[in-house]
Tab-separated table of C-alpha atoms in Angstrom:
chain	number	residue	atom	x	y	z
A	1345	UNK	CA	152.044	89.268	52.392
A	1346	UNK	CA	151.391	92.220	50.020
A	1347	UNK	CA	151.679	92.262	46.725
A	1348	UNK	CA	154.534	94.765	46.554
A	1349	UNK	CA	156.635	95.681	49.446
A	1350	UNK	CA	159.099	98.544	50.278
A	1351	UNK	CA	160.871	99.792	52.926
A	1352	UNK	CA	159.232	102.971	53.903
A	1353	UNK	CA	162.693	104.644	55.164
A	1354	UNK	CA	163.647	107.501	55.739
A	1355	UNK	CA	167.063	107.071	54.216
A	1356	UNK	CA	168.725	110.160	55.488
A	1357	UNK	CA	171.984	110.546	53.450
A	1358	UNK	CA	174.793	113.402	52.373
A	1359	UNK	CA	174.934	114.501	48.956
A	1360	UNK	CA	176.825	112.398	47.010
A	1361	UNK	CA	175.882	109.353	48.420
A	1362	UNK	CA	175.318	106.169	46.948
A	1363	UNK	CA	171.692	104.861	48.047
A	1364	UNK	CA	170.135	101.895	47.092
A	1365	UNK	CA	166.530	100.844	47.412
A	1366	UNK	CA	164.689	97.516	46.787
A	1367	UNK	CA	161.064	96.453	46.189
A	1368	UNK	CA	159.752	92.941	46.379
A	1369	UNK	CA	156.426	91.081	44.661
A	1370	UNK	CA	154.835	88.388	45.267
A	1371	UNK	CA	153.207	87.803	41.963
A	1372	UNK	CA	155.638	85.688	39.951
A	1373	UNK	CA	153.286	86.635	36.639
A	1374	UNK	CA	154.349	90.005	36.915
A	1375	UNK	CA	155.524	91.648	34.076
A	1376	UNK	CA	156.396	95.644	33.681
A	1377	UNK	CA	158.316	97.214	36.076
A	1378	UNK	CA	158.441	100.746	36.841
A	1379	UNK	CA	160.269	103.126	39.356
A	1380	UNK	CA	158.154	106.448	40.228
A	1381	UNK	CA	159.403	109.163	42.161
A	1382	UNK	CA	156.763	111.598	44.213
A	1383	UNK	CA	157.549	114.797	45.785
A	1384	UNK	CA	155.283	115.619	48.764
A	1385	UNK	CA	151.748	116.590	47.537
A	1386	UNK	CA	152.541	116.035	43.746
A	1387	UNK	CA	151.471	113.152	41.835
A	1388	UNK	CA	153.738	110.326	41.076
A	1389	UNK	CA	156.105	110.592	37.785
A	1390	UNK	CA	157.638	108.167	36.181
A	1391	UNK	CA	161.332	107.852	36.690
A	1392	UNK	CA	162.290	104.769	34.812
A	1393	UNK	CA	160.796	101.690	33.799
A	1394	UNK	CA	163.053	98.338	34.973
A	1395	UNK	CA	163.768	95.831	32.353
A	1396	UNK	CA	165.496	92.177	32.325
A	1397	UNK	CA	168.316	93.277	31.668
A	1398	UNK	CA	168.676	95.939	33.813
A	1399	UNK	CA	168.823	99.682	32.834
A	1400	UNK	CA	170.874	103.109	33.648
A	1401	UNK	CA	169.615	106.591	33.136
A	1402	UNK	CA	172.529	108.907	34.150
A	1403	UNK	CA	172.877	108.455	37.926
A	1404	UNK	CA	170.249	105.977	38.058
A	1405	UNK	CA	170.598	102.311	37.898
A	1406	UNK	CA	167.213	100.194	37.584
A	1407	UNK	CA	167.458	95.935	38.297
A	1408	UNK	CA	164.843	93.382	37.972
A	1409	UNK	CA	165.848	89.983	39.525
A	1410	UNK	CA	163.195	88.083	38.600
A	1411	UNK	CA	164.598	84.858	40.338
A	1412	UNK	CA	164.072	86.690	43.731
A	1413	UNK	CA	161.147	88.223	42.585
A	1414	UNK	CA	162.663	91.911	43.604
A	1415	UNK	CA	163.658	95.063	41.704
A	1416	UNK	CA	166.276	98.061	43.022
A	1417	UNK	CA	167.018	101.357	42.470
A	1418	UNK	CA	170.526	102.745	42.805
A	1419	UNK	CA	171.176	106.179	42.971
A	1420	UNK	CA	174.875	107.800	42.355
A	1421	UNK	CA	175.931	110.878	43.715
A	1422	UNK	CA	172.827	111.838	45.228
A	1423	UNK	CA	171.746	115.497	45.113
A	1424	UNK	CA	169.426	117.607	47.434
A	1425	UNK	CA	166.966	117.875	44.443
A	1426	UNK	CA	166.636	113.697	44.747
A	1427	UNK	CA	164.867	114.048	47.965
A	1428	UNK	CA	161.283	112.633	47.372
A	1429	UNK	CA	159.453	109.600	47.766
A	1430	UNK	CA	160.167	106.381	45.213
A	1431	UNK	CA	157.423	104.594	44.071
A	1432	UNK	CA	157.733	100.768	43.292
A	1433	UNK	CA	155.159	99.718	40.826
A	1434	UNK	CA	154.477	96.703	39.165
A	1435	UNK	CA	151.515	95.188	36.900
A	1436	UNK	CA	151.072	91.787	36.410
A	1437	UNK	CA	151.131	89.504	33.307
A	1438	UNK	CA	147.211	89.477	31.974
A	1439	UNK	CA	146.348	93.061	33.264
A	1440	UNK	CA	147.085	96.322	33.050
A	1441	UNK	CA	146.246	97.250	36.832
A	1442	UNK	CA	149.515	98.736	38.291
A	1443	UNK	CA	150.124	97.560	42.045
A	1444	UNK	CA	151.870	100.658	43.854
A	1445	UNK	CA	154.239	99.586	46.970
A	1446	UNK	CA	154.083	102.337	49.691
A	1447	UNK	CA	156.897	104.573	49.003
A	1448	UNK	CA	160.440	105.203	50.050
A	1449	UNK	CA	161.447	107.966	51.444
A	1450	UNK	CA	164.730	109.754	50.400
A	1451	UNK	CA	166.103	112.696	52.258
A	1452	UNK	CA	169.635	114.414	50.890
A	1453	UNK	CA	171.141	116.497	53.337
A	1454	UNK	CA	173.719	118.862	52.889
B	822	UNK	CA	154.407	112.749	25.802
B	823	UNK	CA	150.770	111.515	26.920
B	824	UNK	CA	149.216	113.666	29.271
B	825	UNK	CA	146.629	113.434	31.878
B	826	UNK	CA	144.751	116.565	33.185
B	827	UNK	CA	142.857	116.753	36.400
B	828	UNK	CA	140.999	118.963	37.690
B	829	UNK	CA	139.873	120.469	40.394
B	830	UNK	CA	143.550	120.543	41.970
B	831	UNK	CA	142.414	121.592	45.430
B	832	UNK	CA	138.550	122.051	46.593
B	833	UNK	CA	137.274	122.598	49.701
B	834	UNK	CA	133.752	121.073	50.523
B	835	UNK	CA	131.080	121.075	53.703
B	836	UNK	CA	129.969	117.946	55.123
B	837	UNK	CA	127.023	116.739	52.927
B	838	UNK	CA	127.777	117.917	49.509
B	839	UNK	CA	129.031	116.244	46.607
B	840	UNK	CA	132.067	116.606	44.560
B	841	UNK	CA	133.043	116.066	40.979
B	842	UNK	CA	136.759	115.521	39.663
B	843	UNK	CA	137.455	115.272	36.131
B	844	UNK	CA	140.099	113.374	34.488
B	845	UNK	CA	141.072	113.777	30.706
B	846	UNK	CA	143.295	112.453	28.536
B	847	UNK	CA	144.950	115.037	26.065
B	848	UNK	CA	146.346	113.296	23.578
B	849	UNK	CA	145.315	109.715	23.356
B	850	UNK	CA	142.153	107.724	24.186
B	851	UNK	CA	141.894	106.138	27.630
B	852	UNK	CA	139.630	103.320	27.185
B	853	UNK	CA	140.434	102.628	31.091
B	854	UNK	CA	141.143	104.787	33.658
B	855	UNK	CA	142.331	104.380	37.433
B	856	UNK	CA	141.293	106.142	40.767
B	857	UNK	CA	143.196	106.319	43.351
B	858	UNK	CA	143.558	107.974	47.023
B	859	UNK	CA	146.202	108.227	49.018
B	860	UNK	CA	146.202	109.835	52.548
B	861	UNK	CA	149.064	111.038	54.481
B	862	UNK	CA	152.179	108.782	54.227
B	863	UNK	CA	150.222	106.433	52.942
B	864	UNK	CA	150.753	104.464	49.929
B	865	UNK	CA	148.514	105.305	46.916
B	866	UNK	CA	145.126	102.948	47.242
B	867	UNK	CA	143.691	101.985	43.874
B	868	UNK	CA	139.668	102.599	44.445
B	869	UNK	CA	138.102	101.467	41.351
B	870	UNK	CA	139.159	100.648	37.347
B	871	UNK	CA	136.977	103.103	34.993
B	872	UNK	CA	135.903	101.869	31.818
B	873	UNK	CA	134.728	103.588	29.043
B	874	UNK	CA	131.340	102.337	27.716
B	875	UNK	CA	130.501	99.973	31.142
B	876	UNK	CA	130.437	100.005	35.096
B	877	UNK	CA	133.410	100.873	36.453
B	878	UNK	CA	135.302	98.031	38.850
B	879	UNK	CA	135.337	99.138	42.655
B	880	UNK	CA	138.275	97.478	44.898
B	881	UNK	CA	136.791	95.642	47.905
B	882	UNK	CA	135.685	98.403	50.594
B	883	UNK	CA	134.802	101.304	48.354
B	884	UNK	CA	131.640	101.963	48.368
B	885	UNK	CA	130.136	102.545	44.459
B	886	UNK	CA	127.197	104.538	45.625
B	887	UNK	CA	129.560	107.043	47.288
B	888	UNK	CA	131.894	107.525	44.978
B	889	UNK	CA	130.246	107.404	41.569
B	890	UNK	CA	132.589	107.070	38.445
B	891	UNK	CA	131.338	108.113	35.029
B	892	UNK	CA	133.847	107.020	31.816
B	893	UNK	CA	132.030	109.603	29.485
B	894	UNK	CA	133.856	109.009	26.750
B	895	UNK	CA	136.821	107.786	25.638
B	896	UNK	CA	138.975	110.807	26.948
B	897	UNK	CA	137.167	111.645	29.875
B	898	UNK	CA	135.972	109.862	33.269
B	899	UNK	CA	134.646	111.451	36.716
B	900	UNK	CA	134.684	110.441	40.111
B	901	UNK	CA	131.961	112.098	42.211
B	902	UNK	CA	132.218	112.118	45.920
B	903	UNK	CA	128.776	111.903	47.533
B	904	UNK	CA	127.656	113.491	51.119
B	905	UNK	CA	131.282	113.989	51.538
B	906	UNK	CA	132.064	113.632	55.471
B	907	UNK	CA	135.876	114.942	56.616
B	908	UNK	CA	136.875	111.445	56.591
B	909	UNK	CA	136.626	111.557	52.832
B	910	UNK	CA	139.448	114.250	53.320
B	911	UNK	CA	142.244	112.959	50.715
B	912	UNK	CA	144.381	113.120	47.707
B	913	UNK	CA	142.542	111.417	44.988
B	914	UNK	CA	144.124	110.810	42.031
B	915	UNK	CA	143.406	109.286	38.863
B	916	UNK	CA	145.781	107.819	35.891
B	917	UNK	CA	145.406	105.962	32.825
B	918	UNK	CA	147.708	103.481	30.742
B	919	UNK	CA	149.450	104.588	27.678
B	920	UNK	CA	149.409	103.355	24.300
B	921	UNK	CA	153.070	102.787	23.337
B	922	UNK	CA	155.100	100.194	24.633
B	923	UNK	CA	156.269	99.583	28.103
B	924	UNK	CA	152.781	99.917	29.453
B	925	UNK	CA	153.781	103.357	31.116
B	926	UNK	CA	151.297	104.485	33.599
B	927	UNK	CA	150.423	108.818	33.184
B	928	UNK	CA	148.792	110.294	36.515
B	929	UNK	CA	146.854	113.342	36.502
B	930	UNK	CA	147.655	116.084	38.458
B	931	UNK	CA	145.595	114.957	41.687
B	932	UNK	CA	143.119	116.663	43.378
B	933	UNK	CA	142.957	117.606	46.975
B	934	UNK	CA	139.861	117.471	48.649
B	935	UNK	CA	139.118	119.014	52.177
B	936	UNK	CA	135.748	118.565	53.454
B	937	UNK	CA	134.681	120.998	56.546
């Protein structure tokens, strides 16, 4: 199993939409969470890091169920400019090495 | 915010030669850095952990006497790409952890490397 999993997509939706993505580890030690977004041929940038509790950024909406060792991403109203690829990344408890999961791809249509 | 400058961003190679990428950290000390590649689609594939003042840490299949890594200080590291073949053809990237809370990761700009 890897270490951190995502569905690779393409989630094709209409603007506005309300998408939702998830991202599962299997390291039960892990401790920071972190949602990146990439846009083709750029480097990743940080969109939010995911705490215990849960966190919102404007349209965004970051979960950590630690239980089910899985974290999500919920976007609101989607807009074109969201299209990109979302990065799941994790780091375990004891290091400071960052596991990426492969991407999800988000594509906002008109 | 911290920042991470790469550079080159794009450089085009022939088979044989070697390559240098730099990596700097602007306004803090990176006592660590990361290198990464990622090909097409593909998800970003850690290749080794730089550390200042010591050998850097390769990830199982990278070779270390192709791709050389050099932490030269405490804001800078290099990854050299020896007798680059096309296969070596790839986004590389490189990032290093921040100092304030939340362990936030900064990435460099990435560099794209064609060899011919």
């Amino acid at each position: 199993r890897k270490e951190v999993e995502q569905d690779p997509g393409p989630f094709n939706v209409p603007e506005g939409a309300t998408v939702a993505f998830n991202c599962t580890y299997s390291n039960s030690a892990s401790q920071s969470f972190f949602w990146y977004r990439q846009d083709c041929r750029k480097e990743p940038k940080l969109l939010m890091s995911v705490y215990s509790s849960g966190n919102e950024d404007g349209r965004f909406t970051a979960q950590l169920n630690r239980a089910s060792q899985y974290i999500s991403l919920l976007i609101r109203d989607s807009k074109l400019s969201d299209s990109a690829t979302y990065l799941c990344v994790v780091t375990p408890g004891g290091s400071y090495i960052p596991t990426f999961g492969r991407g999800t791809s988000l594509i906002v249509h008109p | 915010g911290a920042v991470v400058s790469q550079h080159p961003s794009r450089v085009i190679c022939k088979s044989g030669t070697s390559v240098k990428i730099e990596c700097r950290s602007l306004d803090f000390q990176a006592t660590t850095m990361f290198w990464y590649r990622q090909f097409p689609k593909q998800s970003l594939m850690l290749m080794a952990t730089s550390n200042e003042g010591s050998k850097a840490t390769y990830e199982q299949g990278v070779e270390k006497d192709k791709f050389l890594i050099n932490h030269a200080s405490l804001t800078l590291s290099t990854l050299t790409v020896t007798s680059a073949h096309p296969e070596d053809s790839s986004f590389y990237i490189c990032s290093a952890p921040g100092t304030g809370e939340g362990n936030t990761i900064y990435f460099g700009e990435g560099s794209w490397l064609t060899v011919v």
